[in-house]
Structures are given as structure tokens and as C-alpha cells.
CSV table of C-alpha atoms in Angstrom, one decimal:
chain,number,residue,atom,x,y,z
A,197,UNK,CA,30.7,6.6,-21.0
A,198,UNK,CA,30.5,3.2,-22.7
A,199,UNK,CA,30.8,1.5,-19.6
A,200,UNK,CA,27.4,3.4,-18.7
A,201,UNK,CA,25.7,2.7,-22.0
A,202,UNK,CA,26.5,-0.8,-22.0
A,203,UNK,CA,24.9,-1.0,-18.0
A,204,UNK,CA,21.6,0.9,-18.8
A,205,UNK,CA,21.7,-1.4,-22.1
A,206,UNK,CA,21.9,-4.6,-19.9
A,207,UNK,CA,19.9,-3.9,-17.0
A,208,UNK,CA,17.1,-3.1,-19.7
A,209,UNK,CA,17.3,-6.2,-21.2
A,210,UNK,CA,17.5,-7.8,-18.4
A,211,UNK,CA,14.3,-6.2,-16.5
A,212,UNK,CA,12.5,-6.9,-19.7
A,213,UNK,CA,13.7,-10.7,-20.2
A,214,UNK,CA,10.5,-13.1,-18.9
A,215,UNK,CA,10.6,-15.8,-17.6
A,216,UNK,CA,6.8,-16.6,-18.3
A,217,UNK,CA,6.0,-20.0,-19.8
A,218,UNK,CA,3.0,-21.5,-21.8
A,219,UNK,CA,3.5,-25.7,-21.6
A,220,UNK,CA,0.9,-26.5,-24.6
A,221,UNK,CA,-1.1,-30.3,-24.7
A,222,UNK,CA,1.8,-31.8,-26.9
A,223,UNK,CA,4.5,-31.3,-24.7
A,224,UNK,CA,5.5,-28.1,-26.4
A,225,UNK,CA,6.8,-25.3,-24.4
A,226,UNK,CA,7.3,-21.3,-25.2
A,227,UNK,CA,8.5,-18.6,-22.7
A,228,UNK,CA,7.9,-15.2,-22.9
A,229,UNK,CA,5.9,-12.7,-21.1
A,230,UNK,CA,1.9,-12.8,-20.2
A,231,UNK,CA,0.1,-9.7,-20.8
A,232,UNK,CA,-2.8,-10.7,-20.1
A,233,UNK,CA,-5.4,-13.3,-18.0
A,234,UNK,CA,-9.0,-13.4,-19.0
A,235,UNK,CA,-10.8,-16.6,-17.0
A,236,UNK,CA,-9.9,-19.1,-19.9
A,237,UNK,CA,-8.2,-17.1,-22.0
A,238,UNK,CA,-4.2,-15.8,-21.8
A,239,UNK,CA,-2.5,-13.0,-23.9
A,240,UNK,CA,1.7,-13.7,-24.1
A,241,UNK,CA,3.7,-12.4,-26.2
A,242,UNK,CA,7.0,-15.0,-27.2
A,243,UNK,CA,10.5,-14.5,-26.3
A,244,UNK,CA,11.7,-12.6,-30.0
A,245,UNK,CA,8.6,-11.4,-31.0
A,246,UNK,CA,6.6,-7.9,-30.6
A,247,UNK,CA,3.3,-9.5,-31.2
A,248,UNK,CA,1.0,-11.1,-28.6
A,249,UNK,CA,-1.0,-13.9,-29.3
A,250,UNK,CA,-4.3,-15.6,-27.6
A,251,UNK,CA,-4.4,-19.0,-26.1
A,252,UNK,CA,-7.7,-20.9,-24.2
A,253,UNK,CA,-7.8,-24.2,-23.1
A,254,UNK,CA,-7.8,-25.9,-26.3
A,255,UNK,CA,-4.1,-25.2,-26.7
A,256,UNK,CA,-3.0,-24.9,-23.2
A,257,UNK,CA,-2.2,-27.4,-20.7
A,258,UNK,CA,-0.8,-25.0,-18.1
A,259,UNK,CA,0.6,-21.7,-17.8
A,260,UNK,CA,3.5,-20.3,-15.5
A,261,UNK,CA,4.0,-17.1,-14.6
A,262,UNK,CA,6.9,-15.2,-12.6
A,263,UNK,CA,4.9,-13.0,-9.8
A,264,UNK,CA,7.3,-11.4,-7.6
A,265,UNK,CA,9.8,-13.8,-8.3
A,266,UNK,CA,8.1,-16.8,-8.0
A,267,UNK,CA,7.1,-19.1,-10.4
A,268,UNK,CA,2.9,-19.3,-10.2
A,269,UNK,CA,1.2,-22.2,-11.7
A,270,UNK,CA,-1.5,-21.6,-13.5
A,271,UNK,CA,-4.3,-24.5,-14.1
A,272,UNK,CA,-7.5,-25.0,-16.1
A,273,UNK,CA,-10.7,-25.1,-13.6
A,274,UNK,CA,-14.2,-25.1,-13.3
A,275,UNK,CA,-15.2,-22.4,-10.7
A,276,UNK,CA,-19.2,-20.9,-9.6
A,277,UNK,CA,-20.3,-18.6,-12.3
A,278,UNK,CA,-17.3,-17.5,-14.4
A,279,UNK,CA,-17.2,-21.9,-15.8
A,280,UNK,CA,-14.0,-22.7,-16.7
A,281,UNK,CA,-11.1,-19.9,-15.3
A,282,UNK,CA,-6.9,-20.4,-15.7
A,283,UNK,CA,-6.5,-20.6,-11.5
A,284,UNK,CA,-3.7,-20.3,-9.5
A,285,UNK,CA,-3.4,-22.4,-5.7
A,286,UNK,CA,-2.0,-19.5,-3.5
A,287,UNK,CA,-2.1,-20.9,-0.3
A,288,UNK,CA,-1.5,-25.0,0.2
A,289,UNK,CA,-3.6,-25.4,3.1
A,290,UNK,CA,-2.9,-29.0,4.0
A,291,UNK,CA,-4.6,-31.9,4.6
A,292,UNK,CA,-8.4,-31.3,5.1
A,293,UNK,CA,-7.5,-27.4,5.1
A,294,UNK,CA,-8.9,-24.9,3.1
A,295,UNK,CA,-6.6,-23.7,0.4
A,296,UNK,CA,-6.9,-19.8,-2.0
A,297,UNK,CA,-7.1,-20.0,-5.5
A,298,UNK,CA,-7.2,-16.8,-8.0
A,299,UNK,CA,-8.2,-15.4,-11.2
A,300,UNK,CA,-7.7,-12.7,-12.9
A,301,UNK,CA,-11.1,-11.4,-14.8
A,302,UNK,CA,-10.0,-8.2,-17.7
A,303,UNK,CA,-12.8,-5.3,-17.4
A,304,UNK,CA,-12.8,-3.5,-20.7
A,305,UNK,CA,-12.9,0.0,-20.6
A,306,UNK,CA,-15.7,2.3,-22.4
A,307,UNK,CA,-18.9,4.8,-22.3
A,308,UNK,CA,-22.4,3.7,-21.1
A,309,UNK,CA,-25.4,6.4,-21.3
A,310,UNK,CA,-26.8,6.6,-17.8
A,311,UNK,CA,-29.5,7.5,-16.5
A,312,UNK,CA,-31.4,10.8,-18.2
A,313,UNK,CA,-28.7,10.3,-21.0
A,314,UNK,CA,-25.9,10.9,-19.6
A,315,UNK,CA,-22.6,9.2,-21.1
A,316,UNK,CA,-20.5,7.8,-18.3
A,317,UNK,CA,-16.6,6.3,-19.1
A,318,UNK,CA,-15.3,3.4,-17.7
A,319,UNK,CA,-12.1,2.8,-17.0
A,320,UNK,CA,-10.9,-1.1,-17.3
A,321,UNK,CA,-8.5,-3.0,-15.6
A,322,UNK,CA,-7.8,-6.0,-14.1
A,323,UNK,CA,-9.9,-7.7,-11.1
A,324,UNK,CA,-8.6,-10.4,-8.6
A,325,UNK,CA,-11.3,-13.1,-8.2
A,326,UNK,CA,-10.8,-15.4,-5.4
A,327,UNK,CA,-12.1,-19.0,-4.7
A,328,UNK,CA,-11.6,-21.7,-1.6
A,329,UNK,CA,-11.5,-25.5,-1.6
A,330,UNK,CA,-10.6,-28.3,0.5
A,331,UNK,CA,-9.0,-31.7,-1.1
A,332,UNK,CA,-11.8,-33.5,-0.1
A,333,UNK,CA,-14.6,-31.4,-2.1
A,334,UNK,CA,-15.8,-31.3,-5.6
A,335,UNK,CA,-16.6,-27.9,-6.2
A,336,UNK,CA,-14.9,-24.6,-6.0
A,337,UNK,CA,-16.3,-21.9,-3.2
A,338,UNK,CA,-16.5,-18.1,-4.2
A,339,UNK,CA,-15.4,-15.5,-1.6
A,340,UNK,CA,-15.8,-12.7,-4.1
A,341,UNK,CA,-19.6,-12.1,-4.4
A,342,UNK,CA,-20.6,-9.4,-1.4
A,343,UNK,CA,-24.7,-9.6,-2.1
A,344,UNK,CA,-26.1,-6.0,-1.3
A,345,UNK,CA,-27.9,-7.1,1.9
A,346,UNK,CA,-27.5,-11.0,2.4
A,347,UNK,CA,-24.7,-13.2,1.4
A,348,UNK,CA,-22.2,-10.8,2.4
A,349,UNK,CA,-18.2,-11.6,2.4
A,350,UNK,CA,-17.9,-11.9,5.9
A,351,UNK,CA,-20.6,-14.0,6.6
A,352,UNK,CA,-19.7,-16.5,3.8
A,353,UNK,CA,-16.0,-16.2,4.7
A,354,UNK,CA,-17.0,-17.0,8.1
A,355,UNK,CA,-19.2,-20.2,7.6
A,356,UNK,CA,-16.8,-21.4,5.1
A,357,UNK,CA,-13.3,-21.3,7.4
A,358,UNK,CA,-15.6,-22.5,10.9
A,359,UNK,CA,-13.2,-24.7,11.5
A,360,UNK,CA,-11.1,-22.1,12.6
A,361,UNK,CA,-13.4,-20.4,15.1
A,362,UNK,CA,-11.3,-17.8,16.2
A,363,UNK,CA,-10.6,-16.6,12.5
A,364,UNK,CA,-14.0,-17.2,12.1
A,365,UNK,CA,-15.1,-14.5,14.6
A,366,UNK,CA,-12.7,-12.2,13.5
A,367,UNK,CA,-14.0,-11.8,10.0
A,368,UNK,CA,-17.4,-11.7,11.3
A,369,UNK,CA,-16.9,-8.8,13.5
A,370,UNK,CA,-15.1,-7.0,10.3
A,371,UNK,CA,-11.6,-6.9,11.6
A,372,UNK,CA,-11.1,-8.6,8.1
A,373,UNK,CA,-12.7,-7.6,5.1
A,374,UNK,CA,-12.7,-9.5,1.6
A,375,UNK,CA,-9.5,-7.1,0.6
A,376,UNK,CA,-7.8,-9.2,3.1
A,377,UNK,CA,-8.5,-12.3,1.8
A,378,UNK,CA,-4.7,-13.4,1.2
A,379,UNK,CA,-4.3,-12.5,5.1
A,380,UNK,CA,-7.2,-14.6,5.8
A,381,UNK,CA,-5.9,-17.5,4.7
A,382,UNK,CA,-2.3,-17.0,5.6
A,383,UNK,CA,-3.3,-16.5,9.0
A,384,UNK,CA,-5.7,-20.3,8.3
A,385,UNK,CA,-2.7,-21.9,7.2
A,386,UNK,CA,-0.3,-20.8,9.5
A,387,UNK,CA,-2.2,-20.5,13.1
A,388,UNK,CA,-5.5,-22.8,13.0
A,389,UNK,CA,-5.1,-26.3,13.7
């Protein structure tokens, strides 16, 4: 029975232990466990401690984060609309390739009155944003706004990865949607020359 105990104790720790890390503009480093990515702002709560604390770019250089265990670096950038976002290069591209970048944007949660008064809730959550960018240009691209009629995903998808035509025509003829966006770009890296 203590045997047991001292397993379920162990594995507990262990599944709770992080590996998370915040490297801060001094040099300074803590691990811990991210709770939390808002554009520029990061929630992480310190290896010892119950309590989470906020960071922005003022104290952070860089953050790393253990996702499915691998270590994802996470950088300050200036992307269309959001301004400055922690992003995370998830696809390398290569030279004069397109590479994927994320975000992760919080929704808070709460009641609206609708239409005729109505009180609608809202749940929140986390939202994936995603952005594109060769070496060789300045400014980020956004493959997350899906416009109602024009400036649709797959068209900008499409015009934006051209130099894969084949990829190109498959997004435009909706055999890929924007929730296949990491697909996208691993079939870009890994099949278009």
C-alpha cells in the first residue's frame, strides 16, 4: 500500500512539474508553468509558488513553453491589428519560404443584452491566431481574418503561398480551410519547392 501511495504521489508531482521558462531583459531566468497568453501579455505562475503573476514586454525578453513536449519559443512581434503579440515560429520554412507563426488571444467570458433585451452569456476561451512571413519581408501577414463576402481565408491563403501553385489551388477549391492552416504549411514546407 505504501508502494502505491508513494507512485500516485510521484507521478503527481511529476505531471504537475513545468518545465515553462520566462528569460527576463537582465539575464534572469524563472521556470514554472504558463497559464496564460494574451498578445503581449503572459500569466505564469513560479516553480514554489501558488500565485500567478503578469508579465508584458517590459519585463520579458522571451518566453518558453513546453507544448507537447517540445520546447516553443515564444518572441515579442509586431503583427496586422493586434500591434505587438508574444509569437511563436511553428513552421521554419526555409530560405525565401513562407514560415507559421501563432498567438494565442484570451476571450473573456460574460453577458451582453441582445437584441429586444435579451441577455446573451459568453463563454471565453482561448483563440489561436495565425500569421505568415518570409525572411525577406518586413511585415507580418494575417491568415485569420475570413471577411463576410471578400477577403476570404482561402483567397488570401491562396495569393499569399502562389508560389506553390498546386497548394495554391487546393485551398482555393476548399479542400483546405483556415482550421487547416498548420497542414497548410506543413504540406509548404515539406512538398513545394
Amino acid at each position: 500500500m505504501k508502494y502505491i501511495l508513494l507512485i500516485i504521489g510521484l507521478s503527481l508531482t511529476l505531471n504537475s512539474y513545468s518545465q515553462d521558462k520566462l528569460i527576463f531583459k537582465d539575464g534572469n531566468e524563472k521556470t514554472g508553468k504558463v497559464i496564460e497568453i494574451n498578445k503581449s501579455k503572459i500569466k505564469f505562475i513560479a516553480d514554489g509558488t501558488e500565485k500567478k503573476k503578469t508579465y508584458n514586454q517590459k519585463d520579458l525578453d522571451k518566453v518558453l513553453v513546453l507544448e507537447n513536449g517540445e520546447e516553443v519559443e515564444y518572441l515579442f512581434a509586431q503583427v496586422p491589428t493586434l500591434g505587438t503579440v508574444l509569437l511563436a515560429k511553428i513552421s521554419q520554412g526555409g530560405e525565401g519560404k513562407a514560415s507559421l507563426y501563432v498567438t494565442q488571444s484570451y476571450i473573456y467570458g460574460g453577458d451582453t443584452k441582445g437584441v429586444g433585451g435579451f441577455t446573451t452569456h459568453h463563454n471565453g476561451g482561448s483563440v489561436l491566431l495565425y500569421y505568415a512571413k518570409r525572411d525577406n519581408e518586413k511585415n507580418y501577414y494575417d491568415l485569420n481574418y475570413d471577411g463576410a463576402v471578400v477577403n476570404k481565408f482561402k483567397n488570401r491563403a491562396s495569393k499569399y503561398l502562389k508560389d506553390c501553385p498546386e497548394l495554391a489551388n487546393r485551398i482555393k477549391n476548399r479542400e483546405f480551410g483556415k482550421l487547416d492552416v498548420r497542414e497548410i504549411f506543413r504540406i509548404y514546407d515539406e512538398e513545394c519547392k
